[in-house]
Short mmCIF file of C-alpha atoms in Angstrom, two decimals:
data_model
loop_
_atom_site.label_atom_id
_atom_site.label_comp_id
_atom_site.label_asym_id
_atom_site.label_seq_id
_atom_site.Cartn_x
_atom_site.Cartn_y
_atom_site.Cartn_z
CA UNK B 1 11.08 -3.23 -36.43
CA UNK B 2 7.73 -3.87 -37.44
CA UNK B 3 7.93 -8.01 -38.69
CA UNK B 4 10.58 -8.53 -35.00
CA UNK B 5 7.56 -6.94 -33.29
CA UNK B 6 5.04 -9.04 -35.13
CA UNK B 7 7.14 -11.89 -34.87
CA UNK B 8 8.32 -11.77 -31.21
CA UNK B 9 6.20 -10.10 -29.13
CA UNK B 10 2.79 -13.22 -29.62
CA UNK B 11 2.65 -13.63 -25.36
CA UNK B 12 1.55 -10.18 -23.89
CA UNK B 13 -0.11 -10.01 -20.45
CA UNK B 14 -1.77 -6.38 -19.43
CA UNK B 15 -2.01 -4.73 -16.30
CA UNK B 16 -4.69 -2.52 -14.24
CA UNK B 17 -2.78 -0.64 -11.20
CA UNK B 18 -6.13 1.36 -10.75
CA UNK B 19 -5.67 4.01 -12.72
CA UNK B 20 -2.70 2.50 -15.05
CA UNK B 21 -2.88 -0.10 -17.74
CA UNK B 22 0.56 -1.04 -18.36
CA UNK B 23 1.73 -4.77 -21.17
CA UNK B 24 4.41 -6.87 -20.73
CA UNK B 25 5.95 -9.29 -23.05
CA UNK B 26 5.81 -12.23 -20.86
CA UNK B 27 9.32 -13.33 -22.71
CA UNK B 28 11.70 -11.19 -21.88
CA UNK B 29 9.45 -8.53 -19.17
CA UNK B 30 9.79 -5.69 -20.97
CA UNK B 31 7.08 -2.85 -20.47
CA UNK B 32 5.53 -2.31 -24.15
CA UNK B 33 3.27 -0.11 -23.78
CA UNK B 34 1.24 2.41 -21.18
CA UNK B 35 -0.79 4.89 -19.84
CA UNK B 36 -1.30 6.65 -17.12
CA UNK B 37 -4.26 8.89 -15.21
CA UNK B 38 -4.67 11.43 -12.20
CA UNK B 39 -7.30 10.47 -9.92
CA UNK B 40 -8.92 12.96 -7.76
CA UNK B 41 -8.74 12.90 -4.19
CA UNK B 42 -11.18 13.90 -2.17
CA UNK B 43 -10.92 15.69 1.73
CA UNK B 44 -14.21 16.54 2.87
CA UNK B 45 -13.73 16.70 6.85
CA UNK B 46 -10.44 16.93 8.58
CA UNK B 47 -8.83 13.39 8.07
CA UNK B 48 -11.33 11.88 5.75
CA UNK B 49 -9.79 10.94 2.39
CA UNK B 50 -12.10 9.69 0.34
CA UNK B 51 -12.08 8.51 -3.63
CA UNK B 52 -14.91 7.92 -6.16
CA UNK B 53 -15.90 4.46 -7.42
CA UNK B 54 -16.46 5.76 -10.70
CA UNK B 55 -13.96 7.18 -11.08
CA UNK B 56 -11.69 5.19 -10.40
CA UNK B 57 -13.33 2.93 -13.52
CA UNK B 58 -13.26 5.29 -15.53
CA UNK B 59 -9.65 6.00 -15.59
CA UNK B 60 -9.23 1.72 -15.45
CA UNK B 61 -11.25 2.85 -19.16
CA UNK B 62 -9.52 5.31 -20.31
CA UNK B 63 -5.96 3.60 -19.49
CA UNK B 64 -6.78 0.60 -20.97
CA UNK B 65 -7.81 2.12 -24.28
CA UNK B 66 -5.08 4.13 -24.86
CA UNK B 67 -2.55 1.93 -23.99
CA UNK B 68 -3.88 -0.62 -26.62
CA UNK B 69 -4.72 2.66 -29.28
CA UNK B 70 -0.62 2.54 -29.12
CA UNK B 71 0.55 -0.57 -28.93
CA UNK B 72 -1.46 -0.45 -32.60
CA UNK B 73 0.89 2.32 -32.96
CA UNK B 74 3.44 0.02 -32.53
CA UNK B 75 1.74 -2.87 -35.26
CA UNK B 76 1.32 -5.05 -32.03
CA UNK B 77 -1.78 -6.75 -32.69
CA UNK B 78 -4.42 -6.15 -28.93
CA UNK B 79 -5.80 -9.91 -29.50
CA UNK B 80 -1.84 -10.83 -28.24
CA UNK B 81 -2.54 -10.12 -24.49
CA UNK B 82 -3.32 -13.50 -22.72
CA UNK B 83 -4.56 -12.35 -19.99
CA UNK B 84 -4.55 -9.21 -17.57
CA UNK B 85 -3.51 -9.16 -13.44
CA UNK B 86 -4.90 -6.38 -11.39
CA UNK B 87 -2.77 -4.97 -8.28
CA UNK B 88 -4.57 -2.13 -6.02
CA UNK B 89 -3.45 -0.33 -3.02
CA UNK B 90 -5.07 -2.22 -0.62
CA UNK B 91 -7.46 -1.31 2.41
CA UNK B 92 -9.44 1.72 1.13
CA UNK B 93 -12.56 0.10 1.42
CA UNK B 94 -15.43 -0.16 -1.17
CA UNK B 95 -19.48 -0.76 -0.55
CA UNK B 96 -21.87 -1.38 -2.98
CA UNK B 97 -24.87 -2.05 -5.09
CA UNK B 98 -25.40 -5.51 -6.77
CA UNK B 99 -28.32 -4.64 -8.48
CA UNK B 100 -28.02 -1.60 -10.02
CA UNK B 101 -24.01 -1.52 -10.11
CA UNK B 102 -23.89 2.44 -8.76
CA UNK B 103 -21.67 2.86 -5.26
CA UNK B 104 -23.40 3.66 -1.65
CA UNK B 105 -20.81 6.21 -1.01
CA UNK B 106 -17.50 6.68 -1.53
CA UNK B 107 -14.45 4.81 -1.27
CA UNK B 108 -13.10 5.45 1.62
CA UNK B 109 -9.28 5.07 1.87
CA UNK B 110 -5.72 3.43 3.98
CA UNK B 111 -4.87 7.16 4.81
CA UNK B 112 -8.35 8.40 6.67
CA UNK B 113 -8.68 8.54 9.99
CA UNK B 114 -12.46 9.07 9.84
CA UNK B 115 -12.56 5.57 12.62
CA UNK B 116 -10.50 6.84 15.82
CA UNK B 117 -13.42 6.68 17.83
CA UNK B 118 -14.54 3.24 16.17
CA UNK B 119 -10.96 1.77 17.28
CA UNK B 120 -11.64 3.89 20.54
CA UNK B 121 -14.84 1.64 20.54
CA UNK B 122 -13.93 -1.52 19.56
CA UNK B 123 -11.37 -1.60 21.83
CA UNK B 124 -13.12 -1.33 24.62
CA UNK B 125 -15.37 -4.58 24.13
CA UNK B 126 -12.08 -5.73 23.59
CA UNK B 127 -11.31 -8.16 26.73
CA UNK B 128 -8.32 -6.40 28.77
CA UNK B 129 -9.05 -4.04 26.57
CA UNK B 130 -6.25 -5.03 24.22
CA UNK B 131 -5.42 -3.54 20.91
CA UNK B 132 -3.83 -6.45 18.89
CA UNK B 133 -6.46 -8.22 17.43
CA UNK B 134 -6.74 -12.02 17.71
CA UNK B 135 -6.30 -14.14 14.73
CA UNK B 136 -5.63 -11.13 11.59
CA UNK B 137 -1.50 -10.17 13.50
CA UNK B 138 -3.02 -6.59 12.89
CA UNK B 139 -2.91 -4.46 15.87
CA UNK B 140 -6.35 -2.19 15.27
CA UNK B 141 -6.27 0.68 13.51
CA UNK B 142 -7.85 3.28 11.33
CA UNK B 143 -5.21 1.80 8.37
CA UNK B 144 -7.72 -0.79 7.76
CA UNK B 145 -11.02 -1.73 6.08
CA UNK B 146 -12.43 -4.03 8.99
CA UNK B 147 -12.98 -0.42 11.27
CA UNK B 148 -14.21 1.51 7.32
CA UNK B 149 -16.49 -0.43 6.63
CA UNK B 150 -18.12 -0.08 10.22
CA UNK B 151 -18.73 3.20 9.78
CA UNK B 152 -19.98 3.24 6.18
CA UNK B 153 -22.48 0.78 8.29
CA UNK B 154 -23.42 2.97 11.28
CA UNK B 155 -23.29 6.45 9.30
CA UNK B 156 -24.55 5.80 5.48
CA UNK B 157 -28.51 4.93 5.76
CA UNK B 158 -28.30 3.77 1.86
CA UNK B 159 -25.00 1.92 2.87
CA UNK B 160 -27.65 -0.12 6.19
CA UNK B 161 -30.66 -0.33 3.90
CA UNK B 162 -28.68 -2.08 0.75
CA UNK B 163 -27.42 -4.71 3.51
CA UNK B 164 -30.97 -5.18 4.90
CA UNK B 165 -32.39 -4.90 1.13
CA UNK B 166 -29.27 -7.92 0.40
CA UNK B 167 -27.95 -5.91 -2.42
CA UNK B 168 -24.43 -4.12 -0.78
CA UNK B 169 -21.24 -5.87 -1.47
CA UNK B 170 -18.56 -5.05 0.43
CA UNK B 171 -14.71 -4.81 -1.15
CA UNK B 172 -11.27 -3.73 -1.67
CA UNK B 173 -9.96 -1.57 -5.06
CA UNK B 174 -9.79 -5.07 -6.14
CA UNK B 175 -13.13 -6.50 -5.91
CA UNK B 176 -14.82 -3.60 -7.84
CA UNK B 177 -12.86 -3.38 -10.63
CA UNK B 178 -12.53 -6.91 -11.41
CA UNK B 179 -16.24 -7.48 -10.05
CA UNK B 180 -17.01 -4.08 -12.65
CA UNK B 181 -14.29 -5.58 -15.44
CA UNK B 182 -16.57 -8.94 -15.59
CA UNK B 183 -19.63 -7.94 -16.11
CA UNK B 184 -20.87 -6.11 -12.99
CA UNK B 185 -24.10 -6.06 -12.38
CA UNK B 186 -24.58 -8.53 -14.83
CA UNK B 187 -22.61 -11.41 -13.38
CA UNK B 188 -19.52 -9.83 -12.55
CA UNK B 189 -17.29 -12.08 -9.90
CA UNK B 190 -17.37 -10.86 -6.87
CA UNK B 191 -13.89 -11.81 -4.79
CA UNK B 192 -10.88 -11.12 -3.80
CA UNK B 193 -6.87 -12.17 -2.91
CA UNK B 194 -5.41 -13.30 -0.16
CA UNK B 195 -3.17 -10.93 0.03
CA UNK B 196 -5.68 -8.53 0.54
CA UNK B 197 -8.32 -10.17 2.31
CA UNK B 198 -5.39 -10.21 4.50
CA UNK B 199 -5.61 -6.54 5.16
CA UNK B 200 -9.30 -6.26 6.52
CA UNK B 201 -8.85 -7.42 9.72
CA UNK B 202 -12.33 -10.14 9.24
CA UNK B 203 -9.90 -12.60 8.04
CA UNK B 204 -7.76 -15.52 9.77
CA UNK B 205 -4.27 -15.89 8.40
CA UNK B 206 -4.48 -19.00 9.83
CA UNK B 207 -7.63 -20.57 8.71
CA UNK B 208 -7.09 -18.00 5.47
CA UNK B 209 -10.93 -18.09 5.51
CA UNK B 210 -13.18 -14.46 6.57
CA UNK B 211 -13.56 -15.46 10.87
CA UNK B 212 -17.04 -15.83 11.56
CA UNK B 213 -15.71 -14.32 15.50
CA UNK B 214 -13.82 -11.15 14.05
CA UNK B 215 -17.28 -10.89 12.02
CA UNK B 216 -19.76 -10.74 14.39
CA UNK B 217 -17.20 -8.59 16.83
CA UNK B 218 -16.98 -5.68 13.87
CA UNK B 219 -20.85 -6.83 13.88
CA UNK B 220 -19.88 -6.49 9.73
CA UNK B 221 -22.85 -9.29 7.90
CA UNK B 222 -20.78 -12.36 6.37
CA UNK B 223 -22.91 -12.18 3.24
CA UNK B 224 -22.19 -8.78 2.08
CA UNK B 225 -17.75 -10.07 1.85
CA UNK B 226 -16.29 -10.99 -1.60
CA UNK B 227 -15.52 -14.68 -2.16
CA UNK B 228 -11.50 -15.47 -1.14
CA UNK B 229 -9.41 -16.23 -3.77
CA UNK B 230 -5.88 -17.24 -4.50
CA UNK B 231 -3.22 -14.65 -5.88
CA UNK B 232 -2.92 -16.47 -9.06
CA UNK B 233 -6.11 -18.52 -11.31
CA UNK B 234 -8.99 -17.10 -13.83
CA UNK B 235 -11.15 -15.58 -11.80
CA UNK B 236 -13.39 -14.97 -14.99
CA UNK B 237 -13.53 -12.58 -18.56
CA UNK B 238 -9.04 -12.51 -19.48
CA UNK B 239 -8.37 -11.57 -15.36
CA UNK B 240 -5.85 -14.08 -13.73
CA UNK B 241 -4.38 -12.05 -11.10
CA UNK B 242 -5.10 -10.15 -7.92
CA UNK B 243 -2.90 -9.13 -5.39
CA UNK B 244 -2.46 -5.86 -3.43
CA UNK B 245 0.48 -4.37 -4.41
CA UNK B 246 2.79 -4.36 -1.61
CA UNK B 247 2.48 -8.16 -2.61
CA UNK B 248 2.99 -7.43 -5.99
CA UNK B 249 6.33 -5.37 -5.65
CA UNK B 250 7.76 -8.23 -3.51
CA UNK B 251 6.55 -11.12 -6.28
CA UNK B 252 8.31 -8.34 -9.18
CA UNK B 253 11.05 -7.90 -7.46
CA UNK B 254 11.31 -11.54 -7.63
CA UNK B 255 11.47 -12.25 -3.89
CA UNK B 256 9.90 -16.21 -4.02
CA UNK B 257 12.43 -17.25 -0.91
CA UNK B 258 12.34 -16.58 2.81
CA UNK B 259 14.71 -13.95 4.12
CA UNK B 260 14.46 -12.10 1.31
CA UNK B 261 13.03 -8.07 1.33
CA UNK B 262 11.81 -4.83 -0.82
CA UNK B 263 11.19 -0.95 0.65
CA UNK B 264 8.39 0.30 -2.29
CA UNK B 265 8.24 4.04 -1.59
CA UNK B 266 5.17 5.12 -3.02
CA UNK B 267 2.72 7.38 -0.92
CA UNK B 268 3.01 5.75 1.87
CA UNK B 269 6.51 3.52 1.80
CA UNK B 270 6.66 0.14 2.69
CA UNK B 271 8.18 -2.57 3.62
CA UNK B 272 8.52 -6.27 3.70
CA UNK B 273 9.92 -9.40 3.86
CA UNK B 274 9.43 -13.33 2.69
CA UNK B 275 8.88 -15.62 6.24
CA UNK B 276 8.18 -18.56 4.33
CA UNK B 277 5.27 -20.52 4.66
CA UNK B 278 4.67 -19.78 8.50
CA UNK B 279 3.33 -16.53 10.03
CA UNK B 280 5.85 -14.68 11.71
CA UNK B 281 4.96 -12.66 14.57
CA UNK B 282 6.10 -9.02 15.24
CA UNK B 283 7.96 -7.89 18.64
CA UNK B 284 8.73 -4.99 17.56
CA UNK B 285 5.15 -2.92 15.80
CA UNK B 286 5.14 -5.14 12.87
CA UNK B 287 2.61 -6.76 10.15
CA UNK B 288 2.38 -10.01 9.62
CA UNK B 289 0.36 -9.97 7.22
CA UNK B 290 -0.52 -13.12 3.64
CA UNK B 291 2.74 -11.72 0.83
CA UNK B 292 0.76 -14.16 -1.88
CA UNK B 293 -0.62 -17.82 -2.76
CA UNK B 294 0.41 -18.48 -5.95
CA UNK B 295 -2.28 -20.58 -7.19
CA UNK B 296 -5.16 -22.89 -6.10
CA UNK B 297 -3.24 -25.76 -5.22
CA UNK B 298 -0.17 -23.54 -3.84
CA UNK B 299 1.52 -23.02 -0.26
CA UNK B 300 0.22 -19.11 1.27
CA UNK B 301 3.69 -16.86 1.43
CA UNK B 302 4.14 -15.00 4.66
CA UNK B 303 5.35 -11.62 5.50
CA UNK B 304 6.41 -9.58 8.62
CA UNK B 305 5.61 -5.46 6.69
CA UNK B 306 6.38 -2.43 8.38
CA UNK B 307 3.85 0.59 7.26
CA UNK B 308 4.82 4.47 6.90
CA UNK B 309 1.88 6.42 6.02
CA UNK B 310 3.48 9.47 4.10
CA UNK B 311 6.28 8.78 2.14
CA UNK B 312 6.11 10.14 -2.15
CA UNK B 313 2.46 11.62 0.08
CA UNK B 314 5.20 14.08 1.77
CA UNK B 315 6.24 16.00 -1.57
CA UNK B 316 2.48 16.19 -2.54
CA UNK B 317 1.60 17.93 0.36
CA UNK B 318 4.83 20.16 -0.35
CA UNK B 319 3.74 20.90 -4.01
CA UNK B 320 -0.94 21.72 -2.94
CA UNK B 321 -0.60 22.50 0.03
CA UNK B 322 2.70 24.54 0.60
CA UNK B 323 3.81 25.33 -2.74
CA UNK B 324 6.66 25.32 -2.04
CA UNK B 325 7.44 22.50 -5.19
CA UNK B 326 6.01 23.63 -8.53
CA UNK B 327 6.58 19.50 -9.78
CA UNK B 328 7.12 16.24 -7.78
CA UNK B 329 11.21 16.37 -9.42
CA UNK B 330 11.71 19.83 -8.37
CA UNK B 331 12.56 18.69 -4.71
CA UNK B 332 15.91 16.58 -5.32
CA UNK B 333 17.11 20.53 -7.24
CA UNK B 334 16.28 22.15 -4.65
CA UNK B 335 17.33 19.66 -1.75
CA UNK B 336 20.97 18.94 -4.04
CA UNK B 337 21.31 22.56 -3.34
CA UNK B 338 21.08 22.55 0.47
CA UNK B 339 22.45 19.31 0.38
CA UNK B 340 21.83 19.50 4.12
CA UNK B 341 18.69 19.88 6.56
CA UNK B 342 21.15 21.85 8.56
CA UNK B 343 19.34 20.42 12.10
CA UNK B 344 16.04 20.86 10.30
CA UNK B 345 13.62 17.85 11.19
CA UNK B 346 10.51 17.14 10.17
CA UNK B 347 8.04 14.33 11.15
CA UNK B 348 5.58 13.97 8.72
CA UNK B 349 2.57 12.68 10.76
CA UNK B 350 0.10 13.73 9.25
CA UNK B 351 -1.97 10.01 9.60
CA UNK B 352 -0.42 9.65 12.71
CA UNK B 353 2.53 7.56 12.46
CA UNK B 354 2.23 3.59 12.05
CA UNK B 355 4.73 0.99 12.20
CA UNK B 356 6.98 1.05 14.68
CA UNK B 357 4.55 2.93 16.94
CA UNK B 358 0.89 3.16 15.63
CA UNK B 359 0.85 6.05 17.35
CA UNK B 360 -2.91 8.01 15.76
CA UNK B 361 -2.39 10.66 18.06
CA UNK B 362 0.96 11.74 16.71
CA UNK B 363 0.31 14.45 14.33
CA UNK B 364 3.41 16.28 11.70
CA UNK B 365 5.94 18.28 12.73
CA UNK B 366 8.66 20.35 11.70
CA UNK B 367 11.67 21.53 14.08
CA UNK B 368 15.01 22.69 14.52
CA UNK B 369 14.15 26.25 12.23
CA UNK B 370 16.21 29.20 12.44
CA UNK B 371 16.14 32.28 10.79
CA UNK B 372 19.70 30.49 8.09
CA UNK B 373 16.58 27.98 6.94
CA UNK B 374 15.31 28.25 3.63
CA UNK B 375 12.68 26.06 1.49
CA UNK B 376 15.56 24.17 0.31
CA UNK B 377 15.97 22.85 4.21
CA UNK B 378 12.82 21.91 4.24
CA UNK B 379 12.61 19.97 1.03
CA UNK B 380 15.62 17.89 1.93
CA UNK B 381 14.37 17.19 5.60
CA UNK B 382 10.97 15.42 3.53
CA UNK B 383 13.28 13.65 1.87
CA UNK B 384 15.40 12.37 4.67
CA UNK B 385 11.61 11.86 6.64
CA UNK B 386 11.06 9.15 4.66
CA UNK B 387 14.94 7.94 4.58
CA UNK B 388 14.65 7.71 8.60
CA UNK B 389 11.15 5.51 8.99
CA UNK B 390 12.35 3.43 6.12
CA UNK B 391 15.62 3.39 9.22
CA UNK B 392 13.10 2.33 11.81
CA UNK B 393 10.90 0.37 10.09
CA UNK B 394 14.15 -2.13 8.67
CA UNK B 395 15.60 -1.69 12.68
CA UNK B 396 12.77 -4.07 13.93
CA UNK B 397 12.78 -5.60 11.09
CA UNK B 398 16.41 -6.98 12.50
CA UNK B 399 15.23 -7.39 15.08
CA UNK B 400 11.99 -9.21 14.57
CA UNK B 401 13.97 -12.10 12.17
CA UNK B 402 17.39 -11.53 13.97
CA UNK B 403 19.34 -11.94 10.66
CA UNK B 404 20.26 -8.27 9.18
CA UNK B 405 19.35 -7.36 5.78
CA UNK B 406 22.96 -6.70 4.43
CA UNK B 407 20.95 -4.82 1.55
CA UNK B 408 17.56 -2.61 0.64
CA UNK B 409 16.36 -3.68 -2.93
CA UNK B 410 14.28 -0.90 -3.75
CA UNK B 411 11.02 0.17 -5.95
CA UNK B 412 7.66 2.37 -6.54
CA UNK B 413 8.03 6.39 -7.68
CA UNK B 414 10.05 7.78 -5.84
CA UNK B 415 12.67 5.76 -5.82
CA UNK B 416 13.95 7.97 -9.48
CA UNK B 417 15.14 10.38 -6.67
CA UNK B 418 18.54 9.34 -7.66
CA UNK B 419 19.29 11.78 -3.43
CA UNK B 420 16.74 10.28 -2.34
CA UNK B 421 18.74 6.41 -2.73
CA UNK B 422 21.92 8.50 -1.15
CA UNK B 423 20.11 10.06 1.55
CA UNK B 424 18.69 6.03 2.05
CA UNK B 425 22.26 3.94 1.35
CA UNK B 426 23.24 6.99 4.24
CA UNK B 427 20.73 6.50 7.06
CA UNK B 428 20.69 3.27 6.67
CA UNK B 429 24.10 2.67 5.96
CA UNK B 430 23.65 -0.20 3.71
CA UNK B 431 24.13 -0.49 -0.39
CA UNK B 432 20.49 0.22 -2.02
CA UNK B 433 19.31 -1.87 -4.96
CA UNK B 434 16.82 -0.23 -7.17
CA UNK B 435 15.96 -1.87 -10.71
CA UNK B 436 16.17 0.07 -14.11
CA UNK B 437 12.12 0.25 -14.13
CA UNK B 438 11.31 0.97 -10.72
CA UNK B 439 7.87 0.26 -11.23
CA UNK B 440 7.95 -3.69 -9.97
CA UNK B 441 4.25 -2.90 -8.96
CA UNK B 442 3.17 -3.36 -11.07
CA UNK B 443 5.13 -6.43 -13.07
CA UNK B 444 4.32 -8.75 -9.87
CA UNK B 445 1.06 -8.61 -11.23
CA UNK B 446 2.11 -9.43 -14.80
CA UNK B 447 3.37 -12.09 -13.84
CA UNK B 448 1.05 -13.97 -11.21
CA UNK B 449 -1.64 -13.27 -14.26
CA UNK B 450 0.56 -14.80 -16.99
CA UNK B 451 1.70 -17.66 -14.80
CA UNK B 452 -2.01 -19.16 -14.00
CA UNK B 453 -2.83 -22.29 -14.27
CA UNK B 454 -4.97 -22.15 -17.60
CA UNK B 455 -2.63 -19.30 -19.22
CA UNK B 456 1.36 -20.98 -18.40
CA UNK B 457 2.30 -18.31 -20.59
CA UNK B 458 4.87 -16.53 -18.07
CA UNK B 459 7.58 -18.69 -16.31
CA UNK B 460 8.20 -18.68 -12.60
CA UNK B 461 10.13 -21.29 -11.64
CA UNK B 462 13.93 -20.19 -10.52
CA UNK B 463 15.64 -20.20 -13.73
CA UNK B 464 13.34 -18.60 -15.71
CA UNK B 465 12.50 -15.74 -14.30
CA UNK B 466 13.31 -12.47 -15.74
CA UNK B 467 16.62 -10.31 -15.40
CA UNK B 468 16.43 -6.74 -14.53
CA UNK B 469 19.15 -4.55 -14.43
CA UNK B 470 19.60 -2.25 -11.56
CA UNK B 471 21.94 0.20 -10.21
CA UNK B 472 23.83 0.64 -6.63
CA UNK B 473 23.81 3.07 -4.26
CA UNK B 474 26.71 2.51 -1.59
CA UNK B 475 27.04 4.74 1.89
CA UNK B 476 29.15 8.01 1.45
CA UNK B 477 29.17 9.17 5.06
CA UNK B 478 30.47 7.15 8.30
CA UNK B 479 28.42 5.47 10.78
CA UNK B 480 28.89 8.41 13.63
CA UNK B 481 27.51 10.87 12.12
CA UNK B 482 24.60 8.36 10.50
CA UNK B 483 24.09 7.33 14.28
CA UNK B 484 24.14 11.12 15.41
CA UNK B 485 20.62 12.50 12.28
CA UNK B 486 19.15 9.16 13.17
CA UNK B 487 19.05 10.12 17.18
CA UNK B 488 17.91 13.32 16.20
CA UNK B 489 15.15 12.24 14.21
CA UNK B 490 13.97 10.21 16.80
CA UNK B 491 13.97 12.86 19.56
CA UNK B 492 11.51 15.10 16.82
CA UNK B 493 9.28 11.87 16.55
CA UNK B 494 8.62 12.44 20.43
CA UNK B 495 7.78 15.69 20.17
CA UNK B 496 5.18 14.83 17.64
CA UNK B 497 3.27 11.65 19.75
CA UNK B 498 0.60 12.91 21.86
CA UNK B 499 -0.97 15.70 20.08
CA UNK B 500 -3.69 15.27 18.72
CA UNK B 501 -5.45 14.72 22.49
CA UNK B 502 -8.17 17.94 22.90
CA UNK B 503 -10.35 20.56 20.54
CA UNK B 504 -9.06 23.77 22.25
CA UNK B 505 -12.07 25.69 20.86
CA UNK B 506 -14.40 23.35 22.57
CA UNK B 507 -12.68 21.27 25.10
CA UNK B 508 -13.67 18.16 23.89
CA UNK B 509 -11.89 14.90 24.63
CA UNK B 510 -10.98 13.01 21.29
CA UNK B 511 -10.24 9.12 20.56
CA UNK B 512 -7.01 8.50 21.88
CA UNK B 513 -5.57 5.15 20.16
CA UNK B 514 -2.51 3.61 21.41
CA UNK B 515 -2.37 0.67 19.23
CA UNK B 516 0.64 -0.19 20.01
CA UNK B 517 1.46 -4.17 17.53
CA UNK B 518 2.94 -5.97 20.44
CA UNK B 519 3.58 -9.62 20.22
CA UNK B 520 0.12 -10.78 18.70
CA UNK B 521 -1.71 -13.25 20.74
CA UNK B 522 -2.84 -15.77 18.99
CA UNK B 523 -6.00 -17.64 20.26
CA UNK B 524 -7.08 -20.28 18.43
#
């Protein structure tokens, strides 16, 4: 076996996924080794979510080092790693000092809600108070990077001073990782790719560049923005791909053709459908986003996206906040023991509701409780909530495209939960197809890195794509029962709406945003 390893595994590609490093065989797409560490999230105030940028990089270095040690134990020469890709949670926002290399504040995570007042203020200065922003394909929302950056500029003196003295650099997590890996303050490359740039609300998805009008609107100095590159090219050191995690999963699921779609179940839930080389605007609450650009001279591909804020995070909440489960894997056992929610419905609107509602005033609600309800039923209702939210965005996507999906390709950590996958098939009334290697996000980033011009150890032409085995889940309930349960879910969603409107203790009106993502009115 040792000689076979040394003979066959000459072309390897590594992937940094924030707190995970994986190494793939570029010929077979086989995962050879990996290492993962947990990143702490802090919650300084209600609705605030932060991560330490230094801890992010420490986790990257630790994961790379441990993975290389594991490869050496397998008698695999780490010099065979020919390229490194980067995939990251999108929208999470950082500002750092390019002279000292020090972060100027914690990373504000995509789920963070502190910018509601910023969003409200920005909407009031928009002509007609139109909540759908020009040119971006996105509604004005706490979700995206521009409002987080605006909050940093307004509230963190260190950030303001660094901007004034031309020392500030802005980026999403990919930019921070690439800058550090390629030298940091000693010549590090300050860049991002088109998929991440398209989630900032500062990027024009038609001209494919930072937009001066948008930057003036958010009052963001363009000098602090990273250079926008394609998703697959050599940036510096060994780094040759950069993709937002959902775009990377689209690539990892081999969705290279218009009409193909995938749904990723992670902290949140993200359904993307490839729409070709022209952006398609949604009339039903979805986002228009850049999927990827696989090389400097390759065409830009776009996608429609349905974003759900809370999926796997609901399991973490049941474990960490409520103590209902002791481990994430236990939720499947509890839910299976119940076999049903017995009329209990859980809307986990901890960060408001994303697609298709874009309703930040919504809050989490559990309804339909009786004396019979126990923790098993809550566990079942939590899993159902993930499936119902997916059904809502899939319905919106079918309405926008006019062509209904006949099966759903899925990936992400939650897909190891077989009960969840069966529930999803039942609630969608369609087949759900899960690859045996569920973490296709890293695979997509590896494929893009290996295929980059100047690397070319991975062939992405149709006849050379790796074959990934999968398992299929078929619906096991009739459509009438599915529709009844879905109708009850939508009733529960309405109960969760418009919840966060006043502060009872002091009767202070809180900012309220109804950022419904109707058809975006483009202005060129």
